[in-house]
CSV table of C-alpha atoms in Angstrom, one decimal:
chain,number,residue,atom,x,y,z
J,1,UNK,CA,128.2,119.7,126.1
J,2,UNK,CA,127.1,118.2,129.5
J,3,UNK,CA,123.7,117.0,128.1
J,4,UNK,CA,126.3,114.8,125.7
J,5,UNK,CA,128.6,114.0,128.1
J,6,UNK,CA,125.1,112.7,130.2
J,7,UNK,CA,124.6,110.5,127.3
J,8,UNK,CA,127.2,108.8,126.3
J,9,UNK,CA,127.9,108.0,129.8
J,10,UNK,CA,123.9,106.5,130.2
J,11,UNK,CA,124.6,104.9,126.7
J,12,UNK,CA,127.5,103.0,127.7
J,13,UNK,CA,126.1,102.0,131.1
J,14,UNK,CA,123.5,100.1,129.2
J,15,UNK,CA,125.7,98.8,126.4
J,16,UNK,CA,128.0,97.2,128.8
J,17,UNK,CA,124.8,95.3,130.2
J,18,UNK,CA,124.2,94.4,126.4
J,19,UNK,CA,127.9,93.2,126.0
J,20,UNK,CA,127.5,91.0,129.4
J,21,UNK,CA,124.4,89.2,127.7
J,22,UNK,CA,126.5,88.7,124.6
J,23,UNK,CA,128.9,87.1,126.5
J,24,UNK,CA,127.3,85.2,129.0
J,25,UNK,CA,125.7,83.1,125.9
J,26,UNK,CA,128.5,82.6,123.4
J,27,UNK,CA,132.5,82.7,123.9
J,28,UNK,CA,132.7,83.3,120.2
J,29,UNK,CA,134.9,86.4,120.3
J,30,UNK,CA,133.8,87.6,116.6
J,31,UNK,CA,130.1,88.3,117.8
J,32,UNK,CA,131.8,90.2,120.8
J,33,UNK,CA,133.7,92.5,118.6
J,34,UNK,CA,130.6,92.7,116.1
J,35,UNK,CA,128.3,93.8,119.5
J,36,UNK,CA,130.9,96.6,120.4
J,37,UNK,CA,131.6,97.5,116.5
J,38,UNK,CA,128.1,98.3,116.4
J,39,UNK,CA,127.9,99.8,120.1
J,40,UNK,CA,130.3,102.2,119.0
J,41,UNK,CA,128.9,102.6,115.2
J,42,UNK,CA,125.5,103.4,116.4
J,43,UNK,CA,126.8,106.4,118.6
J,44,UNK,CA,129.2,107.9,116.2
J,45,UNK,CA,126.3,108.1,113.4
J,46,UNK,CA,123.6,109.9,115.8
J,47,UNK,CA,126.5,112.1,117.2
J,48,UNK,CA,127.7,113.0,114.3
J,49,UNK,CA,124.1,113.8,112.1
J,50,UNK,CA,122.8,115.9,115.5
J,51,UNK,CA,126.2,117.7,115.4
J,52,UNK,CA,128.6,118.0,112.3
J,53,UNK,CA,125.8,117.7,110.3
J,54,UNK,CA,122.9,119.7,111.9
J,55,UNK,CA,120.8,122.5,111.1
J,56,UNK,CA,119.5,122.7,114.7
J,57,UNK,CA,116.1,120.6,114.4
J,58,UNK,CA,115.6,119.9,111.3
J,59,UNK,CA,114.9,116.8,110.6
J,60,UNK,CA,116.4,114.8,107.3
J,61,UNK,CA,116.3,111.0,106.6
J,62,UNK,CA,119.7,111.0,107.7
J,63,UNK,CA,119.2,112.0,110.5
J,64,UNK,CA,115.8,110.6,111.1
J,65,UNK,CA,117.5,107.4,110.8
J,66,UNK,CA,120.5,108.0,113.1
J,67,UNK,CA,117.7,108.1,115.5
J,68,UNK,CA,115.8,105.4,114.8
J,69,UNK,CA,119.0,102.4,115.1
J,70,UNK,CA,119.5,104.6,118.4
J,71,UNK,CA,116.5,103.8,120.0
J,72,UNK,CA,116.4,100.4,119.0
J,73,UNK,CA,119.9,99.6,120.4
J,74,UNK,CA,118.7,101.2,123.1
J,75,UNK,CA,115.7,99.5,123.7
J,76,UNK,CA,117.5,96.2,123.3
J,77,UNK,CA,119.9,97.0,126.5
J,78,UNK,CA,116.8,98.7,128.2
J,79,UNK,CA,115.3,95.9,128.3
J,80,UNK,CA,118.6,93.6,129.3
J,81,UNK,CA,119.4,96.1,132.3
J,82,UNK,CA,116.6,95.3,135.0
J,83,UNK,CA,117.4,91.3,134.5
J,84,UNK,CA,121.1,91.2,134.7
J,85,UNK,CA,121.3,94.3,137.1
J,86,UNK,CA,118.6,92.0,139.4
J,87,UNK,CA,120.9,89.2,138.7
J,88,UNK,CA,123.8,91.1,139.5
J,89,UNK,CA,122.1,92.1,143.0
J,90,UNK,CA,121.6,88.5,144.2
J,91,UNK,CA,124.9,87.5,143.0
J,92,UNK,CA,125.9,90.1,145.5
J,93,UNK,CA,124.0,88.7,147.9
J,94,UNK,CA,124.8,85.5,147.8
J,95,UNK,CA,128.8,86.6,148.0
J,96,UNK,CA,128.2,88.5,150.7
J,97,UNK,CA,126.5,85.5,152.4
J,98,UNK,CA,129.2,82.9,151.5
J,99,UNK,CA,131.8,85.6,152.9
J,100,UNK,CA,130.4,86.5,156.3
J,101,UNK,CA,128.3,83.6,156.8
J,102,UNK,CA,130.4,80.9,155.8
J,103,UNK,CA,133.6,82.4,156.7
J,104,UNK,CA,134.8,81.8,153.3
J,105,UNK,CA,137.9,83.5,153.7
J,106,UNK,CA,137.8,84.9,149.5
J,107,UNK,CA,135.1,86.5,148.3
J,108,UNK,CA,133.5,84.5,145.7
J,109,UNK,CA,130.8,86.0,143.2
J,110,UNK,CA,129.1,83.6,141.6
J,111,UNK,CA,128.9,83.5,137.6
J,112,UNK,CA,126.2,84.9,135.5
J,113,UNK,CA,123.7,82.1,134.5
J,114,UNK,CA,123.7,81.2,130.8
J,115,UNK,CA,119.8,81.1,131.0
J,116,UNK,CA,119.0,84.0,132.5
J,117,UNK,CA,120.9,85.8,129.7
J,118,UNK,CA,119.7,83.7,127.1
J,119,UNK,CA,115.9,85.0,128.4
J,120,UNK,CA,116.6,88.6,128.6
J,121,UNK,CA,118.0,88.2,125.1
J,122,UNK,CA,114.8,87.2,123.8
J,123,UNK,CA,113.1,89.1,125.2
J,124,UNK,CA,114.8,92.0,124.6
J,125,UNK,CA,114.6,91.0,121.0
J,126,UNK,CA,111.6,91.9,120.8
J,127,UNK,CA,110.8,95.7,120.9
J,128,UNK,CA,114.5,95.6,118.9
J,129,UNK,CA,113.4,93.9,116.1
J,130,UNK,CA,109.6,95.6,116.1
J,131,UNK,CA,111.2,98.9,115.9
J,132,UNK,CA,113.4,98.0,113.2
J,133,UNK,CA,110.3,96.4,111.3
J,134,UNK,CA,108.3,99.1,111.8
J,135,UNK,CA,111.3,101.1,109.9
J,136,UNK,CA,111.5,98.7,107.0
J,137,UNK,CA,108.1,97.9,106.4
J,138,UNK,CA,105.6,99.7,108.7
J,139,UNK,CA,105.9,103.1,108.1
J,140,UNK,CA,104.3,102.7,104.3
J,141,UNK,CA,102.0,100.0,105.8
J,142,UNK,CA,98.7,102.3,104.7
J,143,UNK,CA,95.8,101.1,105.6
J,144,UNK,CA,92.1,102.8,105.5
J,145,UNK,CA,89.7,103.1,108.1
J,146,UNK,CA,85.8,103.5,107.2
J,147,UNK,CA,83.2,105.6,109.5
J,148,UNK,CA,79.9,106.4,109.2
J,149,UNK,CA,78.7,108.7,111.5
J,150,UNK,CA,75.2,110.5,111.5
J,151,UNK,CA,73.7,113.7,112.0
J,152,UNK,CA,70.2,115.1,112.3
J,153,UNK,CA,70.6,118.3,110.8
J,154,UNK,CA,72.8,117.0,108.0
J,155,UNK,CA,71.0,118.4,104.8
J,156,UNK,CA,69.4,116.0,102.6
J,157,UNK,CA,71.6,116.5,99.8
J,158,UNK,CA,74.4,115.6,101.7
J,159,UNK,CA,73.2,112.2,102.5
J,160,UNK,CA,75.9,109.9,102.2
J,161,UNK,CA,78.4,112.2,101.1
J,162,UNK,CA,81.8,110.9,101.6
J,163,UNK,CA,84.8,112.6,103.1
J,164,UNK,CA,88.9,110.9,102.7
J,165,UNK,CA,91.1,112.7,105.6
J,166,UNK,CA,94.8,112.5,105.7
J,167,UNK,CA,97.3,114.6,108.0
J,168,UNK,CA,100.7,115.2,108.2
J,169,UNK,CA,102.3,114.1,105.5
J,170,UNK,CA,106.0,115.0,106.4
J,171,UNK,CA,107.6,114.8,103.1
J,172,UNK,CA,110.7,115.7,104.0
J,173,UNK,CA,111.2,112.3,105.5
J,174,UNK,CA,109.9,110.4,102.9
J,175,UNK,CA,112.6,107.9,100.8
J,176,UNK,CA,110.5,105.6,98.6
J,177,UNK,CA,108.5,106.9,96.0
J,178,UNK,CA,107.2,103.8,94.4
J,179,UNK,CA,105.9,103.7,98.0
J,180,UNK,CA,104.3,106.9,98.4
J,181,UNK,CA,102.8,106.6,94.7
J,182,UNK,CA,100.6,103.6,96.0
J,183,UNK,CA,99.5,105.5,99.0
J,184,UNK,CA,98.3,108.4,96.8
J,185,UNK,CA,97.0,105.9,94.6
J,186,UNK,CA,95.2,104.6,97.8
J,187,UNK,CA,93.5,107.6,98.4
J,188,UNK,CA,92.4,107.8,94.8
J,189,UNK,CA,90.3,104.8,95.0
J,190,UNK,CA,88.1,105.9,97.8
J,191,UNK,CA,86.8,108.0,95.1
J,192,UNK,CA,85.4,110.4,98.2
J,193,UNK,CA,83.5,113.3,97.0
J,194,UNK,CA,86.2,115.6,98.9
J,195,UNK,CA,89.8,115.3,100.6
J,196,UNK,CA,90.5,117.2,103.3
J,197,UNK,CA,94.0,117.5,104.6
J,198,UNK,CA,95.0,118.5,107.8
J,199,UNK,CA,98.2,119.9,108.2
J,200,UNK,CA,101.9,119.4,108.0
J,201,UNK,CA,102.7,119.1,104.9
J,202,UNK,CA,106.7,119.2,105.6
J,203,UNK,CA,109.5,118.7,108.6
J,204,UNK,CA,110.7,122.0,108.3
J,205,UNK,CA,111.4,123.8,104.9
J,206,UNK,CA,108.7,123.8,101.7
J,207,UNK,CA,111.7,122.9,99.5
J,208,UNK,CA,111.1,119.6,101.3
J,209,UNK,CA,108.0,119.4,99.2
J,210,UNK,CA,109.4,119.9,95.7
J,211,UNK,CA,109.9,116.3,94.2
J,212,UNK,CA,106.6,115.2,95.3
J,213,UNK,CA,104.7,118.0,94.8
J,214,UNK,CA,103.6,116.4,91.4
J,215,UNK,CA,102.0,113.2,93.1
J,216,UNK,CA,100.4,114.6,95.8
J,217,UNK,CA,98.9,117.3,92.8
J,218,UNK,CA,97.3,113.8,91.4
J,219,UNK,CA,94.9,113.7,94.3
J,220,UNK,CA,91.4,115.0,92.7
J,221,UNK,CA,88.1,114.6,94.8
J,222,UNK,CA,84.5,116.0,92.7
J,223,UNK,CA,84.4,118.9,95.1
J,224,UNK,CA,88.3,119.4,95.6
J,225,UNK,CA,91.2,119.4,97.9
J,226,UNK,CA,90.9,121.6,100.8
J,227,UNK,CA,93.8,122.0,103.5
J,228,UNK,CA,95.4,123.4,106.6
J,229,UNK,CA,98.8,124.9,107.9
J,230,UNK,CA,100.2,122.0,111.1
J,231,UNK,CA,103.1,123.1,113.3
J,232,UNK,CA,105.3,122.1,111.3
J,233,UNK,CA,104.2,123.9,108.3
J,234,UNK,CA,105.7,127.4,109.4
J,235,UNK,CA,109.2,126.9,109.7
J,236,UNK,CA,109.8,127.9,113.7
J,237,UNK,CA,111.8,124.9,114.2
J,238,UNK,CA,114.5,126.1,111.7
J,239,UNK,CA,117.0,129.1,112.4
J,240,UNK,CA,116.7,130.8,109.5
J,241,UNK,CA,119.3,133.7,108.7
J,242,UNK,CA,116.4,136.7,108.3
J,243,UNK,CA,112.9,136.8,109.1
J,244,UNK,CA,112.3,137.5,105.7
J,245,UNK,CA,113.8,133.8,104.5
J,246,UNK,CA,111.6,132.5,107.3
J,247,UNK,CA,108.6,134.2,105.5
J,248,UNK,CA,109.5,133.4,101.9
J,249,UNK,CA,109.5,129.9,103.1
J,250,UNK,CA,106.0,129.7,104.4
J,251,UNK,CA,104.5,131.8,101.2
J,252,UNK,CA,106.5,128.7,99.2
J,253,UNK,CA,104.6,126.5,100.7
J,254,UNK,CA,101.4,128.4,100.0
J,255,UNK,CA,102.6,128.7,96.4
J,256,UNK,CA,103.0,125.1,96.3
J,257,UNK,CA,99.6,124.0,97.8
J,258,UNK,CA,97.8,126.8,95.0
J,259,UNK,CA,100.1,124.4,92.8
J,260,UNK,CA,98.7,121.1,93.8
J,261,UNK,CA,95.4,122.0,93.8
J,262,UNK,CA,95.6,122.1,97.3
J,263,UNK,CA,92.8,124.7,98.7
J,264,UNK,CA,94.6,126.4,101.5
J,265,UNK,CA,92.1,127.9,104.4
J,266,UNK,CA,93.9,130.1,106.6
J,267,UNK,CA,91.4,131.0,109.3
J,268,UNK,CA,88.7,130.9,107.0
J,269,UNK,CA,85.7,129.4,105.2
J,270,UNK,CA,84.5,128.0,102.0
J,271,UNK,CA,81.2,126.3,101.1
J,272,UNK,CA,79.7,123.2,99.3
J,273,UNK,CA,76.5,123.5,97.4
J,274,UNK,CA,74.6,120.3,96.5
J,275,UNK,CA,71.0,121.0,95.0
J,276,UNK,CA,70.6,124.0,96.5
J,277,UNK,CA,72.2,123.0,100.0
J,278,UNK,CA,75.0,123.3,101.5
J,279,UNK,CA,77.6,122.8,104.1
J,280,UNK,CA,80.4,125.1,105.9
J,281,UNK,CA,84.0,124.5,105.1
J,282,UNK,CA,85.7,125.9,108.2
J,283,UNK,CA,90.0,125.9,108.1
J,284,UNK,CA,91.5,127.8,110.9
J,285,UNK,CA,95.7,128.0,111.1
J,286,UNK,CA,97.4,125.7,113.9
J,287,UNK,CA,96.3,125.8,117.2
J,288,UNK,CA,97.7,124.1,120.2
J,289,UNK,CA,98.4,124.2,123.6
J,290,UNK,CA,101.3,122.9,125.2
J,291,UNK,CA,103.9,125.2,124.0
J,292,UNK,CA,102.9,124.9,119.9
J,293,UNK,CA,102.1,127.7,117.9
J,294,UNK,CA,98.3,129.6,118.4
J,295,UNK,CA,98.0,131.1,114.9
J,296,UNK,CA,94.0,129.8,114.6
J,297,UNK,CA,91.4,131.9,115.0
J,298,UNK,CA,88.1,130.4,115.2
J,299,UNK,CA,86.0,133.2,115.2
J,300,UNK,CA,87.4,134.8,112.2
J,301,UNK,CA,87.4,131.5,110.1
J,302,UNK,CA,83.7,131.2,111.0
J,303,UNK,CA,82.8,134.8,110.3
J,304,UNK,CA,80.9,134.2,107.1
J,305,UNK,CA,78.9,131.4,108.4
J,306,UNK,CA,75.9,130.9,110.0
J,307,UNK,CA,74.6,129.5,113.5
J,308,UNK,CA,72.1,126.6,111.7
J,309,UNK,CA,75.4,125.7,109.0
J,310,UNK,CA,76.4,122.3,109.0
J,311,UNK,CA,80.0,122.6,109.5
J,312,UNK,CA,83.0,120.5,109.0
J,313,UNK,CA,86.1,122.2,110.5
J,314,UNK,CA,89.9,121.6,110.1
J,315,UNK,CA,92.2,122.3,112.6
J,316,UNK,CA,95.7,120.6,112.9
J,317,UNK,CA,96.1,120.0,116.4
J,318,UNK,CA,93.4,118.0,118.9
J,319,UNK,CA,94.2,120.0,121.6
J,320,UNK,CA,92.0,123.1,120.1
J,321,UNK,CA,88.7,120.9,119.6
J,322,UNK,CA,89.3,120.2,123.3
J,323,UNK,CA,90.2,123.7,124.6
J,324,UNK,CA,88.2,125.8,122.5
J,325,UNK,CA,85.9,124.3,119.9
J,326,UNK,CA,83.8,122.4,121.8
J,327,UNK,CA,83.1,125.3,123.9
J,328,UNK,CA,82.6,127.3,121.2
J,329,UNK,CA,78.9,129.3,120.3
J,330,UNK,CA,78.9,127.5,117.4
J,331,UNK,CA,78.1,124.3,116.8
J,332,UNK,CA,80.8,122.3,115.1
J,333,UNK,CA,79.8,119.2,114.3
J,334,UNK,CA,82.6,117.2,112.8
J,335,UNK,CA,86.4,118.2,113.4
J,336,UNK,CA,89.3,117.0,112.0
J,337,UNK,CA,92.5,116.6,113.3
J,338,UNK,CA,96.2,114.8,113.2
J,339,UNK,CA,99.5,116.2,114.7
J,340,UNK,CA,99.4,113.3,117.6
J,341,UNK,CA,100.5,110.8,114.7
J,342,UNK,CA,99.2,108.0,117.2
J,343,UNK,CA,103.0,108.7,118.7
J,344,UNK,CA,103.8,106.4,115.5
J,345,UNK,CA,103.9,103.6,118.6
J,346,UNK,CA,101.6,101.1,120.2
J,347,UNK,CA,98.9,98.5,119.9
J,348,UNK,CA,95.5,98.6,118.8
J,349,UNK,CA,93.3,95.5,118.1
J,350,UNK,CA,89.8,96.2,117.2
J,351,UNK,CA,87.4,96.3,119.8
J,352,UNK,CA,89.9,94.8,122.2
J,353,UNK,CA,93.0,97.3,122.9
J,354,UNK,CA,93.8,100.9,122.3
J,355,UNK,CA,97.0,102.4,123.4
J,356,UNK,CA,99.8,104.1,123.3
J,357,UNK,CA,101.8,106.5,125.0
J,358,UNK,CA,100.5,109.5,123.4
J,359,UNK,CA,97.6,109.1,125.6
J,360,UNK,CA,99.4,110.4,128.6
J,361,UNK,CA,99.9,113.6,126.4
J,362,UNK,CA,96.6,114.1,124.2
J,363,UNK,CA,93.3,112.8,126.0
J,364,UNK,CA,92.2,112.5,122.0
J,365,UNK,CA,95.2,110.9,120.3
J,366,UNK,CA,93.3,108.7,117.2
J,367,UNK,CA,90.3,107.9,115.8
J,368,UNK,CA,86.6,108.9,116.5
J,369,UNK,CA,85.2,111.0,119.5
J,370,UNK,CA,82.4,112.6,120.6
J,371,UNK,CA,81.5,115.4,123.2
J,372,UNK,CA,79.2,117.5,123.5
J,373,UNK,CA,77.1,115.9,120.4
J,374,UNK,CA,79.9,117.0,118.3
J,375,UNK,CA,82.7,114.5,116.7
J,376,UNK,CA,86.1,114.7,115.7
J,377,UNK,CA,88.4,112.3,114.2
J,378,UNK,CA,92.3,112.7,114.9
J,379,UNK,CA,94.1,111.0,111.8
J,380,UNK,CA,97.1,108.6,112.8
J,381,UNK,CA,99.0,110.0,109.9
J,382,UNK,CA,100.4,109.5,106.3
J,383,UNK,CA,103.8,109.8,106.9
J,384,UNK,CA,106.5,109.7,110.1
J,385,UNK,CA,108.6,112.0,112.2
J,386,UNK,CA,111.7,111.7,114.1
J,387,UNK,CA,111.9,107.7,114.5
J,388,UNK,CA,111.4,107.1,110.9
J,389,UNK,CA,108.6,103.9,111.1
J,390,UNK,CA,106.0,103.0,112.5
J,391,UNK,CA,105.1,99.9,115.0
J,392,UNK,CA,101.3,98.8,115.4
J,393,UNK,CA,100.0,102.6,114.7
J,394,UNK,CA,100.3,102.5,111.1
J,395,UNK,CA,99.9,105.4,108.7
J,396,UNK,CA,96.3,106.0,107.8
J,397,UNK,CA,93.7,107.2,104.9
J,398,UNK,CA,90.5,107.9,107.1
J,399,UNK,CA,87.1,107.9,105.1
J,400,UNK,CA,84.0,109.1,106.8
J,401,UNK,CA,80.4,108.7,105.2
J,402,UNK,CA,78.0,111.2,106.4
J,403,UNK,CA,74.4,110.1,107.0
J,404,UNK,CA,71.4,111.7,107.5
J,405,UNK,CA,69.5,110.9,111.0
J,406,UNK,CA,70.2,108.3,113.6
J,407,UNK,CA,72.8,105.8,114.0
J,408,UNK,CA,69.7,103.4,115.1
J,409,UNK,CA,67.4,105.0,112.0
């Protein structure tokens, strides 16, 4: 109750800085009442989907949404509150001064100026409106990003052999399937020899998965479909009634991988022969620090493979290539990973800028690293959580040639 009471009381503070702007620039009162309609709209919603509604964090579209027009309300009076709060102080100022200096004998506080408002408006326009782009149009924004990265030891028969990654697919957020159709189709047309994915396949429950389970069985690749459990994938964020529902759920979601076609490694290893070569297939369960579920084990999954494999390994979460792989006895030379989902917020232009605030949390948050002579490449994503879009991280199909040799060669 008090963590509510907290923030209605911080969401009002900053509304009523929102209303002030409002004011300051028109007298018209219907756009007054339409600015605390929505004020009060907005609230009601999330309250009432992360209460009345709630099945403790799960996440829905519903609810996903309630979200979303939260935190862009909010970041439109965020960004109102330093300018007319540092108006406010110097119109304080300046009373004070006319009162004591002046010897006015009535206090005077002099009016808000139309400009000022009129700039912190527009500015605070900004992040409002990308966030509520990035929920129309942004989170389906595909797009697919092209690596070539080279090894020495890669056998020659695996010269140019092409990998498509995608991670966290989320379905049970997903509300367009025309949409999601073209991404599928998307990854179709890379016409990679296989397609890894990488974990979290659903919010919460496998049931999520049912009406798409069909499309996502279209995905075919000449040496298969191989996949990984995420965080997500196991349920611990729902409170189920018995542990036994909890573990019917997760051996659905097995079921409905075997379905799609999906290979499921869980902490294990498969292999791909090309003319009498071949290279290691390494899936271990989630692993991550920071609180997140520790079900991989490394070792096991690599138990039937040898030293001088070359080995691809999937493992959900970044954290683990940082914390264990890397360290390992084994060489690993490409990992793949997702779970950051970029933070689904920031800007990256092409050899120019690469942020976002998921940096402050994962040291590798997207795209292509290397350490230790070993690479991984941490997916941005095919599909959303929690804020349901995406602004300037959009979601990604990742395809990675392998070459044999040099980058200079």
């Amino acid at each position: 109750m008090l963590r509510w009471i907290l923030f209605i009381v911080f969401y009002l503070v900053i509304s009523f800085y929102g209303f002030q702007a409002i004011k300051t620039v028109t007298k018209n009162t219907y756009i007054h009442y339409l600015f605390i309609a929505l004020t009060l709209l907005v609230a009601a919603n999330f309250i009432i989907q992360f209460t009345i509604y709630s099945e403790g964090r799960v996440l829905n579209p519903a609810k996903s949404y309630a979200f979303g027009f939260l935190l862009a309300f909010i970041s439109f009076n965020l960004v109102l509150v330093p300018i007319l709060l540092g108006e406010d102080i110097i119109r304080g100022i300046l009373g004070i001064y006319d009162k004591v200096v002046t010897k006015n004998e009535n206090f005077y506080l002099p009016s808000r100026r139309k400009f000022i408002s009129q700039v912190a408006l527009g500015l605070a326009a900004i992040p409002f409106t990308s966030l509520l782009y990035g929920m129309y149009r942004g989170k389906y924004r595909f797009r697919v990003l092209n690596y070539t990265l080279h090894f020495e030891d890669l056998p020659d028969a695996f010269d140019g052999y092409k990998i498509t990654q995608i991670s966290d697919i989320h379905s049970g957020s997903f509300d367009n399937k025309e949409k999601i159709e073209y991404g599928i189709n998307l990854i179709n047309e890379q016409q990679s020899d296989v397609i890894f994915f990488t974990g979290d396949m659903v919010n919460n429950k496998a049931s999520e998965m049912q009406n798409w389970k069909s499309l996502f069985g279209t995905l075919k690749a000449n040496d298969g479909v191989f996949s990984v459990l995420g965080n997500h994938d196991y349920g611990d964020y729902v409170d189920w009634p018995t542990t036994e529902a909890k573990n019917k759920n997760l051996n659905d979601l097995k079921q409905i991988q075997k379905e799609m076609g999906f290979n499921l490694l869980l902490n294990e290893s498969r292999f791909i022969e090309k003319n009498g070569q071949r290279i290691a297939i390494v899936g271990v369960e989630n692993w991550g620090k920071g609180g997140f579920k520790k079900a991989g084990d490394l070792k096991k999954a690599a138990q039937n493979i040898h030293a001088n494999d070359f080995k691809v390994l999937l493992s959900h979460d970044p954290s683990h290539w940082e914390e264990e792989v890397i360290k390992d006895d084994y060489h690993y030379h490409l990992t793949l990973s997702g779970h950051t989902h970029g933070m689904q917020f920031g800007i990256e232009i092409p050899g120019w800028i690469k942020w976002s605030p998921v940096k402050w949390r994962y040291k590798y948050w997207a795209g292509i690293y290397k350490e230790m002579g070993q690479y991984i490449n941490v997916n941005r994503g095919f599909g959303y959580l929690g804020y349901p879009g995406r602004v300037g991280i959009w979601p990604e199909v990742t395809v990675i040639e392998l070459k044999k040799g040099t980058a200079n060669s």
